[in-house]
Short mmCIF file of C-alpha atoms and ligand atoms in Angstrom, two decimals:
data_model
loop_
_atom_site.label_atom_id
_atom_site.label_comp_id
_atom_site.label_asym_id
_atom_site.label_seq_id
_atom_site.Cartn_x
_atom_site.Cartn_y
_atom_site.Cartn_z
CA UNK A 1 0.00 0.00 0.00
CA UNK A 2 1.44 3.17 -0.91
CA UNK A 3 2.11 6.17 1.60
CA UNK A 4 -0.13 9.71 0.78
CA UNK A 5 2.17 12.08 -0.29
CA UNK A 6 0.75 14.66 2.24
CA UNK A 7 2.05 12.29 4.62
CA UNK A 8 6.03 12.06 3.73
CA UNK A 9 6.95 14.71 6.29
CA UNK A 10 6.85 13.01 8.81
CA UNK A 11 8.19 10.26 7.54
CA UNK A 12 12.01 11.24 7.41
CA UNK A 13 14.75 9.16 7.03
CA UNK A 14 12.31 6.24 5.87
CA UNK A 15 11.69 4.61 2.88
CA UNK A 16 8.13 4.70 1.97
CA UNK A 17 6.17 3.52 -1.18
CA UNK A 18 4.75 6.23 -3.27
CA UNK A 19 2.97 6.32 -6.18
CA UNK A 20 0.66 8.88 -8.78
CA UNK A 21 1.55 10.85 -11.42
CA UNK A 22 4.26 13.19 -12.85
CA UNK A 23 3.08 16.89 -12.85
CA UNK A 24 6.70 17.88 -14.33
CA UNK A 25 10.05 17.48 -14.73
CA UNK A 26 13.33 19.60 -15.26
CA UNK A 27 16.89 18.79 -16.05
CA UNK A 28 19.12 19.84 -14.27
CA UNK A 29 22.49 18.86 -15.89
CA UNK A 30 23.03 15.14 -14.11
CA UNK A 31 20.41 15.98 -11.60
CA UNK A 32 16.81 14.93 -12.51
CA UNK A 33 13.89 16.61 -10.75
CA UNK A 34 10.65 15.53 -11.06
CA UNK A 35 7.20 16.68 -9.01
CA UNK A 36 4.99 13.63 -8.44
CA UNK A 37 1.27 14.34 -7.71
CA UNK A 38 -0.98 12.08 -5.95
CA UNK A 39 -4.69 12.89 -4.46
CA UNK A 40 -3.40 14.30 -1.90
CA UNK A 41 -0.44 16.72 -2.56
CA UNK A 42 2.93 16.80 -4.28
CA UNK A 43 6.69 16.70 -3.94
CA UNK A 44 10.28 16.64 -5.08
CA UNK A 45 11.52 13.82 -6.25
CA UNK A 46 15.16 13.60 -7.23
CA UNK A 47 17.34 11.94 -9.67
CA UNK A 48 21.03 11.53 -10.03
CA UNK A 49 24.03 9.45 -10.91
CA UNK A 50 23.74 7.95 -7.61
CA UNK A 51 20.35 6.26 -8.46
CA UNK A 52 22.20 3.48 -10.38
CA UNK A 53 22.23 3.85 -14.31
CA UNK A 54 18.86 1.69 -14.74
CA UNK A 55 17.07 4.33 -12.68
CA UNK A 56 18.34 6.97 -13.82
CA UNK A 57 18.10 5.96 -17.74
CA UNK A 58 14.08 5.56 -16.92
CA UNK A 59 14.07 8.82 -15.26
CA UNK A 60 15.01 10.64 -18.53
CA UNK A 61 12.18 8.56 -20.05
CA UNK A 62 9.55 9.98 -17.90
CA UNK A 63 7.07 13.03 -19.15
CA UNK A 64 4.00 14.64 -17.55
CA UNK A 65 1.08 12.29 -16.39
CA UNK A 66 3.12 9.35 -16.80
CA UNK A 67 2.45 6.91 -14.10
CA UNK A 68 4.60 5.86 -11.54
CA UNK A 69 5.45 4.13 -8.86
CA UNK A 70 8.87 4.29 -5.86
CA UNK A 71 10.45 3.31 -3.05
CA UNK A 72 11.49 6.70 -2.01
CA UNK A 73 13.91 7.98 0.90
CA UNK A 74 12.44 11.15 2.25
CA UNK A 75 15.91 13.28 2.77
CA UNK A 76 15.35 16.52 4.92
CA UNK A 77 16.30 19.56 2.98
CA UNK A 78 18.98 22.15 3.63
CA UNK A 79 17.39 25.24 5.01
CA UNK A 80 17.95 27.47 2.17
CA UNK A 81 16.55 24.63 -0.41
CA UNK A 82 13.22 24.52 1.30
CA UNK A 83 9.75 25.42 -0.51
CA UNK A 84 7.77 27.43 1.25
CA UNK A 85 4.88 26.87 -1.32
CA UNK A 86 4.94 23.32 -1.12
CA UNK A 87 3.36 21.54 1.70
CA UNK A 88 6.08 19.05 1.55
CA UNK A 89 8.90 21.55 0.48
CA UNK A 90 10.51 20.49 3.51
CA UNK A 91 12.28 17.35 2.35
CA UNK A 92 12.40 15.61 -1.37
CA UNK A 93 12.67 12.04 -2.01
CA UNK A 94 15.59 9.92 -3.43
CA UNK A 95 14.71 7.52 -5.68
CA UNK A 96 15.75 3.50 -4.89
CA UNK A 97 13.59 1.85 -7.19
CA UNK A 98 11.55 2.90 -10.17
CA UNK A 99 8.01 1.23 -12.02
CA UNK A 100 6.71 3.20 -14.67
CA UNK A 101 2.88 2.05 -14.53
CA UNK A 102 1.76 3.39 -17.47
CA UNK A 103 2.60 6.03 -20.01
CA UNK A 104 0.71 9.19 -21.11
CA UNK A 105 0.19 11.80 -24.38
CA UNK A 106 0.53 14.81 -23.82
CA UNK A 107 -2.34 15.79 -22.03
CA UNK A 108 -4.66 18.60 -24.58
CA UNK A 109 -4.12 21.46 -21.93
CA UNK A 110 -2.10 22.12 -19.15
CA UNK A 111 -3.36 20.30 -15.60
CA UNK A 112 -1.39 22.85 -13.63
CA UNK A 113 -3.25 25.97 -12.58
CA UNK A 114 -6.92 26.73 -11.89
CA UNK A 115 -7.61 26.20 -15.87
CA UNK A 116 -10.41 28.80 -15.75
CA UNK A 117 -8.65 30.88 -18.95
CA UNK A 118 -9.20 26.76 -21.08
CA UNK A 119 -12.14 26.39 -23.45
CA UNK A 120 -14.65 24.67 -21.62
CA UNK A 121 -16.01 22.58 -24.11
CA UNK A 122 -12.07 20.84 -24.39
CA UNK A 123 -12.18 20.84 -20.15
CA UNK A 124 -15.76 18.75 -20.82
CA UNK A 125 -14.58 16.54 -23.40
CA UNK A 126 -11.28 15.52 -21.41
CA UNK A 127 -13.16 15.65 -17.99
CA UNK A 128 -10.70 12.88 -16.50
CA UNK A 129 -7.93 14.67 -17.23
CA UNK A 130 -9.51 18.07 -15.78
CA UNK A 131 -10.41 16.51 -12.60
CA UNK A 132 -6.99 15.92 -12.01
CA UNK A 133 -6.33 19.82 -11.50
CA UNK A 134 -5.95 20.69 -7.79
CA UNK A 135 -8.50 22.89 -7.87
CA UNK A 136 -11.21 20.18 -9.27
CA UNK A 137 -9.98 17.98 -6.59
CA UNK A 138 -10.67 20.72 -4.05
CA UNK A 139 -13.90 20.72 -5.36
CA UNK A 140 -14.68 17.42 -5.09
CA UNK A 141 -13.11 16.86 -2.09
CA UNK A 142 -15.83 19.64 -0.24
CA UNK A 143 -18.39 17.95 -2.09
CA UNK A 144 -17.86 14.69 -0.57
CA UNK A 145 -17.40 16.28 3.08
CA UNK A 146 -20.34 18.42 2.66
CA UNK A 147 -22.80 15.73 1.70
CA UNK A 148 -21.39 13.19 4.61
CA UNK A 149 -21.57 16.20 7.49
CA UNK A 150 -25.11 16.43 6.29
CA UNK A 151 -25.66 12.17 5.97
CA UNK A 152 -24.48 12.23 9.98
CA UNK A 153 -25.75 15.50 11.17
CA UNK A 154 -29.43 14.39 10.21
CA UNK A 155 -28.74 10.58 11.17
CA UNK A 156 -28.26 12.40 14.50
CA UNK A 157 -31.28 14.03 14.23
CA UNK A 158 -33.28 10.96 13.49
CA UNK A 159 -33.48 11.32 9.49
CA UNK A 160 -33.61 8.06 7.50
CA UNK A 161 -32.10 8.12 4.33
CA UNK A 162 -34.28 6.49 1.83
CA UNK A 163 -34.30 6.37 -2.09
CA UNK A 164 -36.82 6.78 -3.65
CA UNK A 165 -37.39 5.56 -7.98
CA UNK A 166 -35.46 6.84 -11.00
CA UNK A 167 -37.97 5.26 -13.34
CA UNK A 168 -41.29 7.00 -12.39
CA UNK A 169 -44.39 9.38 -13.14
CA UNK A 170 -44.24 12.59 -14.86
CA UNK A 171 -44.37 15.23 -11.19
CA UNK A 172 -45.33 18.56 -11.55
CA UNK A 173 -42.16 20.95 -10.79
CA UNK A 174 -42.89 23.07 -14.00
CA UNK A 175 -40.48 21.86 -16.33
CA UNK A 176 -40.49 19.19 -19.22
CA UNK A 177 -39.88 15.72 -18.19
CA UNK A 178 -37.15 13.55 -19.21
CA UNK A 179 -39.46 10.13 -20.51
CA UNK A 180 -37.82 6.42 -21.05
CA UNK A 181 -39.75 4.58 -23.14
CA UNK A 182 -41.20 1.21 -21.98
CA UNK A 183 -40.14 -1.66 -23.81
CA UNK A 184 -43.08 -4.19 -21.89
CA UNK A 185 -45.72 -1.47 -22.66
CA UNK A 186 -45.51 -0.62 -25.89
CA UNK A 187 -46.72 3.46 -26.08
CA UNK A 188 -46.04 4.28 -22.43
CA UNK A 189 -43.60 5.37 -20.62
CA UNK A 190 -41.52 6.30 -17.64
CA UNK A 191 -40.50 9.89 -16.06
CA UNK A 192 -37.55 10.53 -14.46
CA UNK A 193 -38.44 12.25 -11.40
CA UNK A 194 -38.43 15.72 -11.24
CA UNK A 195 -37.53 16.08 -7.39
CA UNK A 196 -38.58 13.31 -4.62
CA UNK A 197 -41.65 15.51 -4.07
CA UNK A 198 -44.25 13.00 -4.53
CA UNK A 199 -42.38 9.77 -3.20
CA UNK A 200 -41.18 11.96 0.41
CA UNK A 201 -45.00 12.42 0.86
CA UNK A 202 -45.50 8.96 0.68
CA UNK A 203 -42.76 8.14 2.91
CA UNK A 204 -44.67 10.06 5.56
CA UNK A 205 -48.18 8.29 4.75
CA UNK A 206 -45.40 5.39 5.15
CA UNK A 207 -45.06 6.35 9.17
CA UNK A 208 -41.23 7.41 8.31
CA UNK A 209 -41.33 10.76 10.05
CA UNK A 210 -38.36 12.15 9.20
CA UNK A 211 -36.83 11.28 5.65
CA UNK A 212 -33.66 12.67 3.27
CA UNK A 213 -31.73 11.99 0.64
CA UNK A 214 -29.03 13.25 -1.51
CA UNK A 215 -31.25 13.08 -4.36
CA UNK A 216 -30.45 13.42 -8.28
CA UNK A 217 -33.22 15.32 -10.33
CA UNK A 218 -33.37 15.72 -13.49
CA UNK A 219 -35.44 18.75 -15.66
CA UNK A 220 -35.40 18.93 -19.68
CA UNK A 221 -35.44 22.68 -19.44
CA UNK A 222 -33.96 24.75 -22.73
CA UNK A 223 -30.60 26.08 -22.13
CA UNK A 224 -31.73 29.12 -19.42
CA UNK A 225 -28.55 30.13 -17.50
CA UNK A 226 -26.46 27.94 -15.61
CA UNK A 227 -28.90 24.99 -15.11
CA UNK A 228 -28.41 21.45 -15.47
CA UNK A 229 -30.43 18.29 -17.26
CA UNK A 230 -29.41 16.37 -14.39
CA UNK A 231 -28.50 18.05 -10.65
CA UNK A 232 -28.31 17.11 -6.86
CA UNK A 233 -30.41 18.01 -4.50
CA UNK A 234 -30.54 17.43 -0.72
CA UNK A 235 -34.38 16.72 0.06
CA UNK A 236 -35.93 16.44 3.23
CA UNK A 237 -38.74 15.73 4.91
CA UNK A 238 -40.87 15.29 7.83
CA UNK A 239 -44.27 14.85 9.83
CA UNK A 240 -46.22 16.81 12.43
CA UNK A 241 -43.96 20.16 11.92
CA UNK A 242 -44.63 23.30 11.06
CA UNK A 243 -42.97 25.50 8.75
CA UNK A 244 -40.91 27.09 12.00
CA UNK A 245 -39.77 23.78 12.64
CA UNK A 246 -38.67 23.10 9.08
CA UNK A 247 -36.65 26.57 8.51
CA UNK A 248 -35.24 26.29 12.37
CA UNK A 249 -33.72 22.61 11.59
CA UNK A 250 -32.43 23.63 7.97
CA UNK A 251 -31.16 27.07 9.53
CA UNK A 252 -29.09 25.17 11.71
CA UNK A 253 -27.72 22.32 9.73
CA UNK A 254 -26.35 25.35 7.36
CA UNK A 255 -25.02 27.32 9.86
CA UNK A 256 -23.09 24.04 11.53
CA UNK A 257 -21.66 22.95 8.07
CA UNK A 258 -20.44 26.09 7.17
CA UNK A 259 -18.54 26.90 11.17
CA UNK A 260 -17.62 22.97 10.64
CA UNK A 261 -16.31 22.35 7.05
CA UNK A 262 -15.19 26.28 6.09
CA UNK A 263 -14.24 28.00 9.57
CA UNK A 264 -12.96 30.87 7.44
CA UNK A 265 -16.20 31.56 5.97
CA UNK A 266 -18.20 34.29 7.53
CA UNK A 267 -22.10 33.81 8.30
CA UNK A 268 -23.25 37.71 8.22
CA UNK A 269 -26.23 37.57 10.18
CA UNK A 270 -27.42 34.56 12.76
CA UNK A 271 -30.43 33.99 13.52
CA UNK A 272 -30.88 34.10 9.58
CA UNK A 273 -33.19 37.47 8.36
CA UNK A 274 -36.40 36.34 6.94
CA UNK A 275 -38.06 38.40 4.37
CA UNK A 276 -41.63 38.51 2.74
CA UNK A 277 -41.77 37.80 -0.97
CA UNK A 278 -43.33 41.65 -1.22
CA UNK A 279 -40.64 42.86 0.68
CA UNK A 280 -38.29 41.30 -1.11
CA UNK A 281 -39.71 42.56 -4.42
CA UNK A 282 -39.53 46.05 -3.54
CA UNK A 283 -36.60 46.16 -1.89
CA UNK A 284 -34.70 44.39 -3.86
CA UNK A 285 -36.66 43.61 -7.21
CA UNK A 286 -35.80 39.93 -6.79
CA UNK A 287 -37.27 37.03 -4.65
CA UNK A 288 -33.86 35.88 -4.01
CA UNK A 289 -31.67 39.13 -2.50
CA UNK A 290 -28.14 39.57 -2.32
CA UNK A 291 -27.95 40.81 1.63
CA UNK A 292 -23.95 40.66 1.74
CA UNK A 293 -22.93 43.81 3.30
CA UNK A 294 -19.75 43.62 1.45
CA UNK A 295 -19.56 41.96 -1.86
CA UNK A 296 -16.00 42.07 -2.37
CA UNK A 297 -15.54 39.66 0.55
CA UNK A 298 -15.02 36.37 -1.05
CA UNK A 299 -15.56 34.84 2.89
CA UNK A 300 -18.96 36.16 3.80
CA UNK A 301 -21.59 34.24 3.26
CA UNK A 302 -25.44 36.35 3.47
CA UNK A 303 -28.19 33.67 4.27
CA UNK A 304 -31.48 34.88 4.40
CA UNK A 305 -35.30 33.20 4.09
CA UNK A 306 -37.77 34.53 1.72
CA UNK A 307 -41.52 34.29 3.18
CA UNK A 308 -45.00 34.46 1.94
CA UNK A 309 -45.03 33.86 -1.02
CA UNK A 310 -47.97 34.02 -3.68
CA UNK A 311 -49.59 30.44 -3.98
CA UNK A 312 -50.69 31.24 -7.81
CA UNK A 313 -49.86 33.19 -10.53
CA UNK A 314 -51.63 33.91 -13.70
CA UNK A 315 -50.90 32.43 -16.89
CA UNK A 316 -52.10 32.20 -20.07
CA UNK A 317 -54.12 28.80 -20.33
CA UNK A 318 -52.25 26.26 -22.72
CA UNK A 319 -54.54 24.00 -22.96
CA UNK A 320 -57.10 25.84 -24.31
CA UNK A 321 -54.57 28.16 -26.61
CA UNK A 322 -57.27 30.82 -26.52
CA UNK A 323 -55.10 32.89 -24.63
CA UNK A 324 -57.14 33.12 -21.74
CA UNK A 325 -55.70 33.20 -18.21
CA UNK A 326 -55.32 30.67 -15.71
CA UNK A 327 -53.38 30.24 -12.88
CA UNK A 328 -50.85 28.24 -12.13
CA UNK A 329 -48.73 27.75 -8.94
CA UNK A 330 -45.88 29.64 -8.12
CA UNK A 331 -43.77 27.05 -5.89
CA UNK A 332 -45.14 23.75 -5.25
CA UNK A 333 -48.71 22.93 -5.95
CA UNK A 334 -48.44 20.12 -2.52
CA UNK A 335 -48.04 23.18 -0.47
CA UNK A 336 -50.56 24.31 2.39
CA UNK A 337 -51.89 27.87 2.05
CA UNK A 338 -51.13 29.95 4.92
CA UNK A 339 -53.51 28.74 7.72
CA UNK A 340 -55.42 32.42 7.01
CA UNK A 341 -55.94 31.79 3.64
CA UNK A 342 -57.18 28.39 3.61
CA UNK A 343 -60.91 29.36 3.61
CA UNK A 344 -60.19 31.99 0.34
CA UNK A 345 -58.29 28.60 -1.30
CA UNK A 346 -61.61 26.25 -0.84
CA UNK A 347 -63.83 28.47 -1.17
CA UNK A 348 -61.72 29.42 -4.69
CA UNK A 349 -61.51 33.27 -3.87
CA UNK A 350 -59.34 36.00 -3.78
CA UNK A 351 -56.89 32.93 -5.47
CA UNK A 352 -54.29 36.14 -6.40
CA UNK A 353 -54.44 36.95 -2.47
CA UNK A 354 -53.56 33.33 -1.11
CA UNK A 355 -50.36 33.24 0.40
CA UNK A 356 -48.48 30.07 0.88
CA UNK A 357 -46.69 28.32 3.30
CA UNK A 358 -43.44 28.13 1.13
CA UNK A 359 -40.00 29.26 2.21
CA UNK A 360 -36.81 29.65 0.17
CA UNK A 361 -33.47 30.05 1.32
CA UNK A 362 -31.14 32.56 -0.53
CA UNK A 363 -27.46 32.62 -0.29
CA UNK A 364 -25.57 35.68 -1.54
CA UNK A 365 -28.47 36.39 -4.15
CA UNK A 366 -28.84 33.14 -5.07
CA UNK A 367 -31.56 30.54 -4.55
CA UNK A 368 -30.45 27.58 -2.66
CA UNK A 369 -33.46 25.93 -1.21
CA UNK A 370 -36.95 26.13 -0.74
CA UNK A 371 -39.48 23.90 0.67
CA UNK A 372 -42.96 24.33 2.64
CA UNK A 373 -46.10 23.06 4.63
CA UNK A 374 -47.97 20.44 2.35
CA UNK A 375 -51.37 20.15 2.22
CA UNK A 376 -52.26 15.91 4.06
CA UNK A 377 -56.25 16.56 3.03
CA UNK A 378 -57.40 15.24 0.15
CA UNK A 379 -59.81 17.78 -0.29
CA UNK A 380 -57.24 20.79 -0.27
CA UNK A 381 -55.02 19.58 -2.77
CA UNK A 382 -57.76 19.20 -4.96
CA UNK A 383 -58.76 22.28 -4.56
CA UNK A 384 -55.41 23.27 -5.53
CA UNK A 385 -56.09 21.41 -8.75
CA UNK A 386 -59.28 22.84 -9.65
CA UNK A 387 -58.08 26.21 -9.34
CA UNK A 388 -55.21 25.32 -11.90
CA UNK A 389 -58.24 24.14 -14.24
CA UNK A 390 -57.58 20.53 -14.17
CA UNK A 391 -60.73 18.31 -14.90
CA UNK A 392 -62.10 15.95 -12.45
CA UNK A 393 -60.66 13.02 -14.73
CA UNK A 394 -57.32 14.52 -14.35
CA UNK A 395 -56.90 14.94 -11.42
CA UNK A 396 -57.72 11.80 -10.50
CA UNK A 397 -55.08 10.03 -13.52
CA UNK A 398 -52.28 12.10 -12.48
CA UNK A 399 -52.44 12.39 -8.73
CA UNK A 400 -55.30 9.81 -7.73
CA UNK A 401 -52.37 7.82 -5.73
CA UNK A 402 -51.17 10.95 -3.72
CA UNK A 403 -55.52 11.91 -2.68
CA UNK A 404 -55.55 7.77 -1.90
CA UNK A 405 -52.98 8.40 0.08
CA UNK A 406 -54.21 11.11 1.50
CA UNK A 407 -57.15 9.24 2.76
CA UNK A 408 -54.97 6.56 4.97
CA UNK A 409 -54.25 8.65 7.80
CA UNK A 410 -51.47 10.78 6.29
CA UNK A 411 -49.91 12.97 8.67
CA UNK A 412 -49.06 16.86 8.60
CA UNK A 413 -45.99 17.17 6.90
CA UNK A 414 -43.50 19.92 4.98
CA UNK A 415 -39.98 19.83 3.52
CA UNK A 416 -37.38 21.03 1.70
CA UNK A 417 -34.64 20.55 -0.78
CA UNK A 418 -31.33 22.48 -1.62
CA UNK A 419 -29.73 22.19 -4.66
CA UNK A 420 -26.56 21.15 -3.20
CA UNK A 421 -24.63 21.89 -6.54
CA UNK A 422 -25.38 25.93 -5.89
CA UNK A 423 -24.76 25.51 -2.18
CA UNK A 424 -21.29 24.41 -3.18
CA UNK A 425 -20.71 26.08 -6.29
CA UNK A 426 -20.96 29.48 -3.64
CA UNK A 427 -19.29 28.29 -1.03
CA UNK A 428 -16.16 27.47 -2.97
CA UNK A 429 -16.39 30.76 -4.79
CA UNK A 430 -17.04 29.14 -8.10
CA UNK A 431 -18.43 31.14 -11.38
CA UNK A 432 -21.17 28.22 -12.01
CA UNK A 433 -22.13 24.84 -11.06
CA UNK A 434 -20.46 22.95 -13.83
CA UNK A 435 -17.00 23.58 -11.60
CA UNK A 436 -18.25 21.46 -8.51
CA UNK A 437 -20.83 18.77 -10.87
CA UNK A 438 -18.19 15.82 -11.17
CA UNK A 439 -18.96 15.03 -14.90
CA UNK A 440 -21.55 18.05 -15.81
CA UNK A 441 -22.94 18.46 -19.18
CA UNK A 442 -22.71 21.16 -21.38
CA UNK A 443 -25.46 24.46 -21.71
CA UNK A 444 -27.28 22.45 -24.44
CA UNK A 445 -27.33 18.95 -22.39
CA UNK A 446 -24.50 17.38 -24.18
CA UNK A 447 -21.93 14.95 -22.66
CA UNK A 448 -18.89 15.68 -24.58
CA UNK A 449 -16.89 13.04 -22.75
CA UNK A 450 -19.45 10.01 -23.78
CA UNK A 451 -20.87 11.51 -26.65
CA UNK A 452 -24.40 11.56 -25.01
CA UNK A 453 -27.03 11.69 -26.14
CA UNK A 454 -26.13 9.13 -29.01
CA UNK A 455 -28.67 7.18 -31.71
CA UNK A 456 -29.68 3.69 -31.04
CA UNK A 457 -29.18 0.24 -32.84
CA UNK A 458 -32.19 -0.38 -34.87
CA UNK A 459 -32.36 -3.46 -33.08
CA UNK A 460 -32.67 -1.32 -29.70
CA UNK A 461 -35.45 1.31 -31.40
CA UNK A 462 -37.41 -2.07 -32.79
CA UNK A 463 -37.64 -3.58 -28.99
CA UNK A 464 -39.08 0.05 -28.21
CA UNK A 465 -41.79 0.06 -30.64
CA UNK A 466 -40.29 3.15 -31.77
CA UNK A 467 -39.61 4.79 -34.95
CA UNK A 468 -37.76 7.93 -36.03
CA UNK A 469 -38.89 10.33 -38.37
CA UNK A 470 -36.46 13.01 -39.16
CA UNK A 471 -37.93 16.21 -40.37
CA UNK A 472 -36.47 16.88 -44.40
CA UNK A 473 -35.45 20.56 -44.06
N1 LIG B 1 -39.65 19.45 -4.52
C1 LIG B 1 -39.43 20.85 -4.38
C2 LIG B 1 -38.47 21.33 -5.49
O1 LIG B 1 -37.80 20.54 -6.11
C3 LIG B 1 -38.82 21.22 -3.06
C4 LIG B 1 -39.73 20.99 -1.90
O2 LIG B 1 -40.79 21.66 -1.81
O3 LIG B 1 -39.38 20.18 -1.03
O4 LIG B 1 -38.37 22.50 -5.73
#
């Protein structure tokens, strides 16, 4: 088992196994110098005469992102050689023995340096290579922490984890589905889900109380800013709460992640501010404010909860295509009403006026959550439905399982979810969420790396039942 390279500092005088790849190398007349990287740092490693020819022959050989492998003496080094940049620029390593694993190219673009200044759409397509870049691995690293402080903080709490289906039912969030076609039921198909919404209801008509998961959504929206086909959220819910209960538990997971994982980061304001929607508007013109005192401050971090929102908003009915308004819902059509406007909601007046139970949390002008107080009687959310113009029949195809449910003794519930990929895009200071998204996809849904989406084998369409027809321009 090799030894981290972090790790060789303390390890002076030994000789340790070490192993990753070459970031550079630089002749120095008979002396060879080579940085090796690993996952977890780099350092000097040194070549000379006194390696024994073999070694040293090898060691001319070697070029960036080669593999290797060593048995390496960790020498102290002088006082006036150390490297004050380098966490290990306290000692280098003599070389006794030598494996080259495996050879490289030459990588298409440089893996030192925060590669912000390479085309993207190269970065995409060579996405191994680019996570190899300290600052990816940075990223990745947080990523990893963030999502296991929030796995133990709610396990504490009394959370269960659960998953809930990939291959499901068209949900309501507002935005085009992404279908799979069934290959048993020839015409029909399957949704990929949306968010959890519908499924972390049912887990509390299921008696689980208090649920989460680190849950991938997925939205076929047209390219609209820096959004994603496919993103992570971090969804949560639970029963017999209200929406003080919900904000005060999310309020504090935040604010322990953030003093936990990123001391140096600075919350502005604790207890978070809360702010109506109206407020919000005409202060700030925006539902989701920038608060930060200082915005040149790359450590301060400006929480805040927008409140009372509208439950509907007026559109233009599609399905008619007469142009005549409708409403739809702003947030979440599950949601509660506030518990003063539930008479206007079922009795189907003042529907502009109805203010709902949702909260969203905004982070230095950005949107990171929102969530609310769902609506456990059958009769409410139908309500909800009529006043979105749904039909009876409707109604009862699309959401007859969640007003079954309903009917069973569901509890009082309300939730949340953060998109964890903004959360962290913000806290590491990054210009978009395609920096901290492992293997993102470009602005119009491509996967440059696998060449997705691709065409099928006729063989594969013919199982499907389907057929293409390409439009003849
Ligand atoms: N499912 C909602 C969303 O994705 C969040 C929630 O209300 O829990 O926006």
């Amino acid at each position: 088992m090799k030894t981290w390279i972090k790790d060789i500092v303390n390890k002076v005088d030994e000789v340790v196994p070490l192993a990753g790849w070459v970031a550079n190398r630089r002749d120095h007349g008979k002396l060879i110098f080579i940085d090796l990287r690993d996952r977890s740092g780099v350092c000097q490693v040194v070549f000379g005469p006194w390696s024994g020819e073999e070694i040293y022959a090898q060691a001319q050989k070697l070029r960036s992102e080669w593999v290797i492998q060593i048995q390496g003496l960790i020498k102290k080094r002088p006082e006036n050689m150390v490297n004050a940049d380098l966490p290990t620029g306290t000692v280098e390593v003599d070389v006794k023995e030598l494996t080259i694993i495996n050879e490289s190219q030459t990588p298409p673009f440089p893996l030192e340096g925060d590669g912000y200044e390479i085309d993207e759409e190269a970065r995409m397509k060579y996405k191994y290579l680019d996570l190899r870049r300290d600052r990816l691995q940075k990223n990745l690293a947080l990523r990893h922490r963030v999502i296991k402080f929030i796995r133990d903080y709610l396990d504490t709490e009394g959370f269960y984890e659960v998953e809930t289906p990939i291959l499901t039912k068209s949900t309501p969030e507002g935005a085009r589905d992404y279908v799979v076609p069934s290959r048993l039921y020839t015409g029909s198909f399957y949704a990929l889900p949306q968010s959890p919404q519908q499924y972390k209801q049912l887990l509390m008509a299921s008696g689980v109380e208090k649920y989460f998961q680190i849950a991938r959504c997925f939205r076929d929206e047209d390219t609209r800013g820096d959004r994603q086909p496919e993103f992570t959220q971090m969804d949560l819910e639970m029963s017999f709460v209200e929406r003080e209960d919900v904000m005060r538990l999310n309020e504090q997971l935040l604010i322990t992640l953030v003093q936990t994982l990123l001391p140096e980061k600075k919350i502005q304001q604790i207890p978070f501010p809360r702010i109506t929607y109206k407020e919000a508007m005409e202060k700030y013109g925006t539902d989701r404010p920038d608060m930060r005192e200082n915005k040149e401050d790359k450590n301060l971090l400006a929480f805040c909860w927008v409140i009372d929102f509208p439950f509907f908003e007026r559109v233009d009915d599609p399905s008619t295509g007469s142009g005549q308004e409708g409403w739809t819902f702003t947030h979440n059509p599950f949601s509660q009403p506030k518990p003063e406007h539930l008479t206007w909601l079922m009795q189907k007046e003042k529907i502009g006026e109805i203010l709902t139970t949702q909260y969203d949390v905004a982070l230095n002008g950005f949107e990171i959550g929102g969530g609310s107080i769902r609506a456990h009687n059958p009769q409410v959310l139908t309500t909800v439905f009529e006043i979105m113009g749904y039909q009876s029949e409707t109604i009862q195809k699309n959401f007859g399982h969640m007003l079954e449910a309903f009917s069973y003794g569901t509890p009082s519930h309300g939730g949340i979810a953060w998109g964890l990929d903004r959360l962290l895009a913000i806290l590491q200071n990054e210009p978009n969420i395609r920096e901290v998204i492992p293997f993102p996809k470009t602005g119009d849904a491509r996967d440059l790396m696998m060449s997705a989406p691709s065409e099928l084998d006729p063989k594969q369409l013919q199982e499907l039942h389907i057929e293409i027809h390409t439009k003849k321009v």
